[in-house]
Amino acid sequence: MPFAAAVAVGLLVLWPGGAPDHERSGVGFDRHTEQGTVTRVEKTPCGQQNQKGQECSLATVRIDSGKDEGHTFTETVQKDQSRQLAEGDSVIVAYEPSAPKELQYSVMDMDRKFPLALLAGIFAVAVVVVGRLRGLMALIALAVSFLVLTLFILPAILQGSNPLVVAVVGSSAIMLIALYLCHGLSARTSVAVLGTLVSLLLIGVLGSVFIDWGDLTGNTDDNTGLIHGLYPQIDMSGLLLAGIIIGSLGVLDDVTVTQTSAVWELHEANPSLGPRGLYRAGLRIGRDHIASVVNTLVLAYAGAALPLLLLFSIARSSVGAVANSELVAQEIVRTLIGSIGLVASVPVTTALAALVVAADRPAPDGRGGLQAGGRGRGSRGRRRRR
C-alpha cells in the first residue's frame, strides 16, 4: 500500500499536460502526412542520365485526405528500388507545403493499418480463446500499459521531466495494474510485485553506473538525433536508461510471477517444508528459468540488431572494434543489465515467497489465509498433525 501510494503521488506530480507543440521539421517521421491510393502504374523510360535506356515505373497517386483530397500526382519508381508500387496500393503521402506545387506530395510509405489491425484481432481472439477470463484480463492490462506509455511516460519525457524518474514511476504503475489485474489481489501477487520492484531498482542502479562509466550518450541514430534536435532539453542518456527499465519490465513480470507460483505450489504439495526448504526447491526451478529467459533476451536483441551486425561482418571489423562502437556497446549494456536484473529476480522473489508462504497459519474457519483461491490444503494438513 505505501508503494502504491508513492506511485500515485509520482503520477500526480509528474503528469504532463500533453506533449509540447513544435513546428514540423519535415524530416523522418516528423512530417505532415495524408492518405493516398495508387490509381495507375505505367512503364516509362528512366529520366536520369546514368539510367538511360532503362525502364522505370510512373505511378499516379490519388490523395484521399486533407485539403487536396481527390487531386493526383505522379511518382517515378526506379527499377532497383526495394519498394515497387502497384495499382490499388494504399500509401502514406508526405506533404511539404514549402516545396514547388508539383513536388509538394510524395509517397512516404505503404499503408499497413489493415493487415496490422487484422493481426492484432487474431492475437486478441487467440488470447481470449485459450486464456478465457485470464486472457481477457491480460488484454485489458496490455491496453492500460499502452495508455500509461502514451499518456504519461512519453509526454512527460518530452515535457522535460527526468527520464529515469518518469520510467520508474510509469513502470511501477504498469506493474501494479498489470499484475493485480491479471493475477488478483493476493499475497502471491504482492510477493511478485515486491520481487519485480527490487529487480527494477537494481537495473536502475546498474544502468546509471555503467551508462555513465561507458560514456554512452544514447544519441546513436537518425531517430535519436532528430529527437535531440527537436527537444534539446531531453537527457538522451537518461532516455537510454529509461528504455532499459521499461524493456526489462515485461520479462521481469514473467519471472517473478512464475517463481512465486512455484513456491506456493511447493508449499501446497508439502506443507512441512520450511522457508529454507522452499527456497532451495524454488531456486532449483528458477535455475532452469534463468537459462531460458537470459538466452531469450540475448537472442531478441541480436535479432533486432541483425542488419547492423551484418554491416559489421561485411566490413570485416574485429569483435573488439564492433563491441567498442557506441551503437553496439549500447545494446550490450542494455542486454547485460537487463539479464542481471532477471537473474537477481529469481533468488530475491523465491526468498520473499518462501518467507511469506511459510508463515501461513490457518484462519478461524480452518482455511489457510495466504493460499491462492482459498484452498488452504497446507493449513489443514498442519492442523491434522497437531
XYZ file of C-alpha atoms in Angstrom:
386
model
C 0.000 0.000 0.000
C 2.777 2.543 0.759
C 4.435 1.673 -2.553
C 1.160 2.078 -4.458
C 0.561 5.417 -2.714
C 4.056 6.607 -3.683
C 3.423 5.649 -7.310
C 0.111 7.530 -7.283
C 1.839 10.636 -5.891
C 4.539 10.328 -8.549
C 1.913 10.153 -11.296
C 0.159 13.250 -9.959
C 3.371 15.272 -9.619
C 4.846 14.305 -12.986
C 1.623 14.090 -15.005
C 2.162 16.166 -18.187
C -0.350 18.464 -19.818
C 0.380 16.825 -23.172
C 3.371 16.818 -25.500
C 4.678 20.339 -26.222
C 3.974 21.710 -29.684
C 6.703 22.291 -32.236
C 6.976 23.209 -35.879
C 7.391 20.154 -38.099
C 10.951 19.683 -39.282
C 9.944 17.746 -42.405
C 12.486 15.038 -41.562
C 11.741 11.357 -40.979
C 8.538 10.762 -39.016
C 8.215 14.478 -38.258
C 6.357 15.215 -41.494
C 2.804 16.119 -42.417
C 1.155 13.068 -43.974
C -2.061 12.183 -45.788
C -3.679 9.004 -47.104
C -3.345 8.067 -50.765
C -4.131 5.345 -53.318
C -2.142 4.283 -56.388
C -4.615 4.552 -59.283
C -2.360 3.713 -62.220
C 1.157 2.388 -62.916
C 2.739 2.563 -66.370
C 6.208 1.834 -67.687
C 8.331 4.775 -68.802
C 11.992 5.366 -69.731
C 14.113 6.489 -66.797
C 14.998 10.178 -66.970
C 18.296 10.160 -65.050
C 21.489 10.344 -67.102
C 23.056 7.234 -65.550
C 19.914 5.198 -66.240
C 19.405 5.956 -69.919
C 17.852 3.017 -71.730
C 16.432 1.508 -68.520
C 12.724 1.210 -67.782
C 11.125 2.822 -64.723
C 7.535 2.945 -63.439
C 5.402 6.066 -63.330
C 2.746 5.773 -60.611
C -0.284 8.050 -60.436
C -1.356 8.577 -56.809
C -4.728 9.975 -55.681
C -4.793 11.935 -52.406
C -7.587 10.595 -50.170
C -7.456 13.038 -47.232
C -6.610 16.622 -46.396
C -7.302 19.866 -48.225
C -6.229 18.440 -51.605
C -8.402 15.321 -51.392
C -9.164 13.963 -54.843
C -6.121 15.552 -56.504
C -3.450 13.358 -58.095
C 0.322 13.484 -58.516
C 2.887 11.237 -60.196
C 5.787 9.379 -58.626
C 8.680 7.833 -60.546
C 9.809 4.478 -59.167
C 13.274 3.239 -60.134
C 13.593 -0.393 -61.171
C 16.145 -1.149 -58.435
C 14.102 0.388 -55.604
C 13.226 -2.054 -52.838
C 9.587 -0.912 -52.763
C 7.659 -1.131 -56.024
C 4.164 0.346 -56.360
C 1.196 -1.484 -57.872
C -2.265 -0.287 -58.884
C -4.631 -0.278 -55.896
C -1.900 0.042 -53.234
C -2.796 2.177 -50.206
C 0.068 4.524 -49.390
C 1.096 7.211 -46.904
C 1.778 10.502 -48.675
C 4.174 13.121 -47.292
C 3.181 16.779 -47.745
C 5.721 19.620 -47.829
C 3.950 22.990 -48.303
C 7.192 24.945 -48.852
C 8.155 22.891 -51.927
C 7.095 23.809 -55.509
C 3.492 22.828 -56.141
C 4.341 19.866 -58.371
C 6.727 18.494 -55.711
C 4.659 19.069 -52.569
C 3.421 15.485 -52.387
C 5.492 12.290 -52.446
C 4.962 8.668 -51.440
C 6.448 8.153 -47.975
C 5.461 4.575 -47.115
C 2.866 1.846 -47.598
C -0.349 1.992 -45.556
C -0.264 -1.139 -43.392
C -3.100 -0.300 -40.995
C -5.476 -3.035 -42.160
C -3.079 -6.034 -42.016
C -1.742 -4.834 -38.667
C -5.272 -4.425 -37.272
C -6.216 -7.877 -38.567
C -3.138 -9.450 -36.959
C -3.936 -7.698 -33.667
C -7.500 -9.051 -33.855
C -6.245 -12.605 -34.419
C -3.897 -12.220 -31.457
C -6.712 -10.953 -29.199
C -9.021 -13.797 -30.203
C -6.289 -16.396 -29.598
C -5.513 -14.979 -26.149
C -9.188 -14.946 -25.092
C -9.969 -18.408 -26.528
C -7.019 -20.048 -24.776
C -6.773 -17.863 -21.670
C -10.524 -17.210 -21.214
C -11.139 -14.728 -18.371
C -7.439 -14.568 -17.501
C -6.642 -13.887 -21.153
C -9.247 -11.099 -21.264
C -7.708 -9.533 -18.166
C -4.286 -9.744 -19.798
C -5.580 -7.845 -22.841
C -7.093 -5.165 -20.602
C -3.778 -4.886 -18.740
C -1.981 -4.561 -22.083
C -4.305 -1.720 -23.093
C -3.722 0.033 -19.758
C 0.047 -0.348 -20.179
C -0.188 1.238 -23.621
C -2.231 4.128 -22.207
C 0.302 4.755 -19.418
C 3.089 4.735 -22.005
C 1.382 7.131 -24.426
C -0.427 9.417 -21.963
C 2.190 9.655 -19.224
C 5.690 8.343 -19.980
C 6.242 9.777 -23.472
C 4.641 13.231 -22.894
C 6.376 13.608 -19.508
C 9.791 12.932 -21.076
C 9.059 15.354 -23.943
C 7.995 17.944 -21.363
C 11.488 17.814 -19.855
C 10.987 15.625 -16.773
C 13.843 13.341 -15.755
C 13.526 10.221 -17.975
C 14.741 7.886 -15.223
C 12.193 9.128 -12.673
C 9.412 9.027 -15.267
C 10.373 5.478 -16.290
C 10.445 4.245 -12.689
C 7.055 5.782 -11.842
C 5.450 4.718 -15.121
C 6.868 1.183 -14.989
C 5.741 0.812 -11.386
C 2.217 1.898 -12.309
C 2.147 -0.573 -15.216
C 3.466 -3.327 -12.959
C 0.872 -2.746 -10.228
C -2.052 -2.547 -12.646
C -0.988 -5.482 -14.825
C -0.057 -7.908 -12.047
C -3.071 -7.287 -9.797
C -5.470 -7.153 -12.738
C -4.207 -10.426 -14.222
C -3.477 -12.373 -11.028
C -5.817 -10.878 -8.444
C -5.353 -9.173 -5.081
C -3.465 -11.776 -3.091
C -0.301 -12.315 -1.088
C 1.077 -14.309 -4.021
C 0.728 -11.332 -6.383
C 2.142 -8.937 -3.784
C 5.286 -11.063 -3.477
C 5.695 -10.939 -7.265
C 5.278 -7.145 -7.136
C 7.968 -6.811 -4.463
C 10.362 -9.080 -6.358
C 9.834 -7.082 -9.552
C 10.358 -3.796 -7.685
C 13.673 -4.909 -6.152
C 14.919 -6.103 -9.558
C 13.892 -2.853 -11.262
C 15.790 -0.858 -8.637
C 18.879 -3.000 -9.262
C 18.558 -2.479 -13.027
C 18.206 1.276 -12.480
C 21.323 1.497 -10.299
C 23.480 -0.667 -12.593
C 22.223 1.127 -15.684
C 23.001 4.543 -14.233
C 26.540 3.474 -13.249
C 27.538 1.760 -16.487
C 25.904 4.216 -18.882
C 27.871 6.996 -17.190
C 31.062 4.916 -16.949
C 30.845 3.825 -20.590
C 30.155 7.414 -21.695
C 27.056 6.345 -23.619
C 25.170 9.350 -24.970
C 22.073 7.500 -26.210
C 22.264 9.555 -29.434
C 23.305 6.897 -31.935
C 20.977 7.016 -34.947
C 18.799 9.315 -37.040
C 15.752 8.947 -34.781
C 17.552 9.850 -31.554
C 19.356 12.658 -33.392
C 16.013 14.057 -34.564
C 14.593 13.849 -31.019
C 17.630 15.680 -29.645
C 17.323 18.341 -32.341
C 13.619 18.945 -31.686
C 13.817 18.693 -27.875
C 17.394 19.528 -26.783
C 16.290 19.597 -23.137
C 15.804 15.812 -23.109
C 18.623 13.895 -21.415
C 19.401 11.273 -24.071
C 21.487 9.070 -21.760
C 18.613 9.181 -19.268
C 16.286 8.198 -22.100
C 18.516 5.179 -22.787
C 18.290 4.141 -19.128
C 14.520 4.618 -19.153
C 14.307 2.319 -22.176
C 16.317 -0.362 -20.367
C 13.971 -0.254 -17.362
C 10.775 -0.336 -19.425
C 12.146 -3.038 -21.708
C 13.073 -5.279 -18.775
C 9.710 -4.945 -17.044
C 7.762 -7.373 -19.223
C 10.209 -10.242 -18.794
C 10.607 -9.487 -15.078
C 6.861 -9.873 -14.554
C 7.015 -13.300 -16.139
C 9.930 -14.456 -13.973
C 8.622 -13.157 -10.651
C 5.072 -14.469 -11.144
C 6.378 -17.897 -12.181
C 8.756 -18.149 -9.237
C 6.103 -17.066 -6.756
C 3.614 -19.582 -8.141
C 6.244 -22.335 -7.988
C 6.940 -21.694 -4.298
C 3.218 -21.554 -3.487
C 2.595 -24.879 -5.230
C 5.580 -26.473 -3.499
C 4.115 -25.380 -0.165
C 0.738 -26.851 -1.025
C 2.329 -30.126 -2.152
C 4.456 -30.394 1.007
C 3.263 -28.109 3.855
C 6.019 -29.407 6.156
C 8.718 -27.596 4.165
C 10.097 -24.574 5.998
C 11.396 -21.373 4.434
C 14.837 -22.868 3.746
C 13.440 -25.985 2.081
C 11.008 -23.955 -0.001
C 13.792 -21.600 -1.065
C 16.077 -24.415 -2.163
C 13.338 -26.222 -4.094
C 12.104 -22.995 -5.704
C 15.642 -21.998 -6.669
C 16.159 -25.310 -8.459
C 13.142 -24.461 -10.597
C 14.402 -20.907 -11.040
C 17.769 -22.038 -12.430
C 16.021 -23.588 -15.422
C 14.014 -20.396 -15.826
C 17.175 -18.270 -15.730
C 18.840 -20.261 -18.506
C 15.881 -19.977 -20.880
C 14.995 -16.345 -20.133
C 18.550 -14.980 -20.478
C 19.001 -16.802 -23.774
C 15.661 -15.427 -24.972
C 16.610 -11.854 -24.064
C 20.021 -12.002 -25.769
C 18.582 -13.529 -28.945
C 15.778 -10.950 -29.019
C 18.287 -8.084 -29.004
C 20.545 -9.873 -31.525
C 17.586 -10.400 -33.856
C 16.624 -6.736 -33.660
C 20.207 -5.672 -34.432
C 20.815 -8.271 -37.161
C 21.154 -5.781 -40.084
C 23.700 -3.803 -38.047
C 25.684 -6.958 -37.244
C 25.664 -7.863 -40.943
C 27.164 -4.464 -41.793
C 29.999 -5.030 -39.334
C 30.536 -8.503 -40.767
C 30.724 -7.105 -44.311
C 33.257 -4.526 -43.140
C 35.336 -7.364 -41.596
C 35.601 -5.475 -38.313
C 37.091 -7.265 -35.330
C 34.877 -8.298 -32.433
C 36.607 -5.782 -30.178
C 36.094 -2.918 -32.612
C 32.435 -3.821 -33.090
C 31.771 -4.082 -29.343
C 33.551 -0.792 -28.670
C 31.379 1.223 -31.068
C 28.701 3.134 -29.169
C 25.879 1.721 -31.271
C 26.766 -1.875 -30.286
C 28.054 -1.057 -26.795
C 24.678 0.477 -26.025
C 22.924 -2.787 -26.909
C 25.472 -4.825 -24.941
C 24.871 -2.703 -21.845
C 21.110 -2.925 -22.366
C 21.237 -6.722 -22.712
C 23.626 -7.445 -19.838
C 21.973 -5.107 -17.329
C 18.539 -6.498 -18.172
C 19.890 -10.031 -17.818
C 21.493 -9.268 -14.450
C 18.155 -7.936 -13.222
C 16.399 -11.088 -14.439
C 18.947 -13.363 -12.780
C 18.703 -11.437 -9.498
C 14.905 -11.559 -9.548
C 14.901 -15.351 -9.157
C 16.607 -15.669 -5.725
C 15.017 -12.437 -4.463
C 11.463 -13.418 -5.390
C 11.968 -17.031 -4.274
C 13.228 -15.916 -0.857
C 10.330 -13.482 -0.388
C 7.786 -16.110 -1.437
C 9.302 -18.751 0.854
C 9.216 -16.420 3.871
C 5.639 -15.313 3.219
C 4.053 -18.675 2.412
C 5.882 -20.499 5.224
C 4.344 -18.035 7.685
C 0.829 -19.122 6.652
C -1.419 -20.063 9.528
C -4.956 -21.500 9.469
C -7.754 -18.968 9.564
C -10.578 -19.346 12.153
C -12.551 -21.475 9.664
C -9.593 -23.805 9.271
C -8.539 -22.449 5.837
C -5.079 -21.113 5.025
C -5.131 -17.317 4.882
C -2.492 -16.959 2.171
C -3.411 -19.860 -0.094
C -4.424 -18.847 -3.591
C -8.074 -19.400 -4.269
C -8.745 -20.055 -0.578
C -7.929 -23.756 -0.881
C -5.821 -23.881 2.279
C -4.724 -27.509 1.882
C -1.394 -26.838 3.590
C -3.051 -25.370 6.688
C -5.462 -28.305 7.044
C -2.516 -30.688 6.850
C -0.724 -28.935 9.704
C -3.880 -28.843 11.792
C -4.376 -32.631 11.456
C -0.793 -33.294 12.544
C -1.225 -31.068 15.573
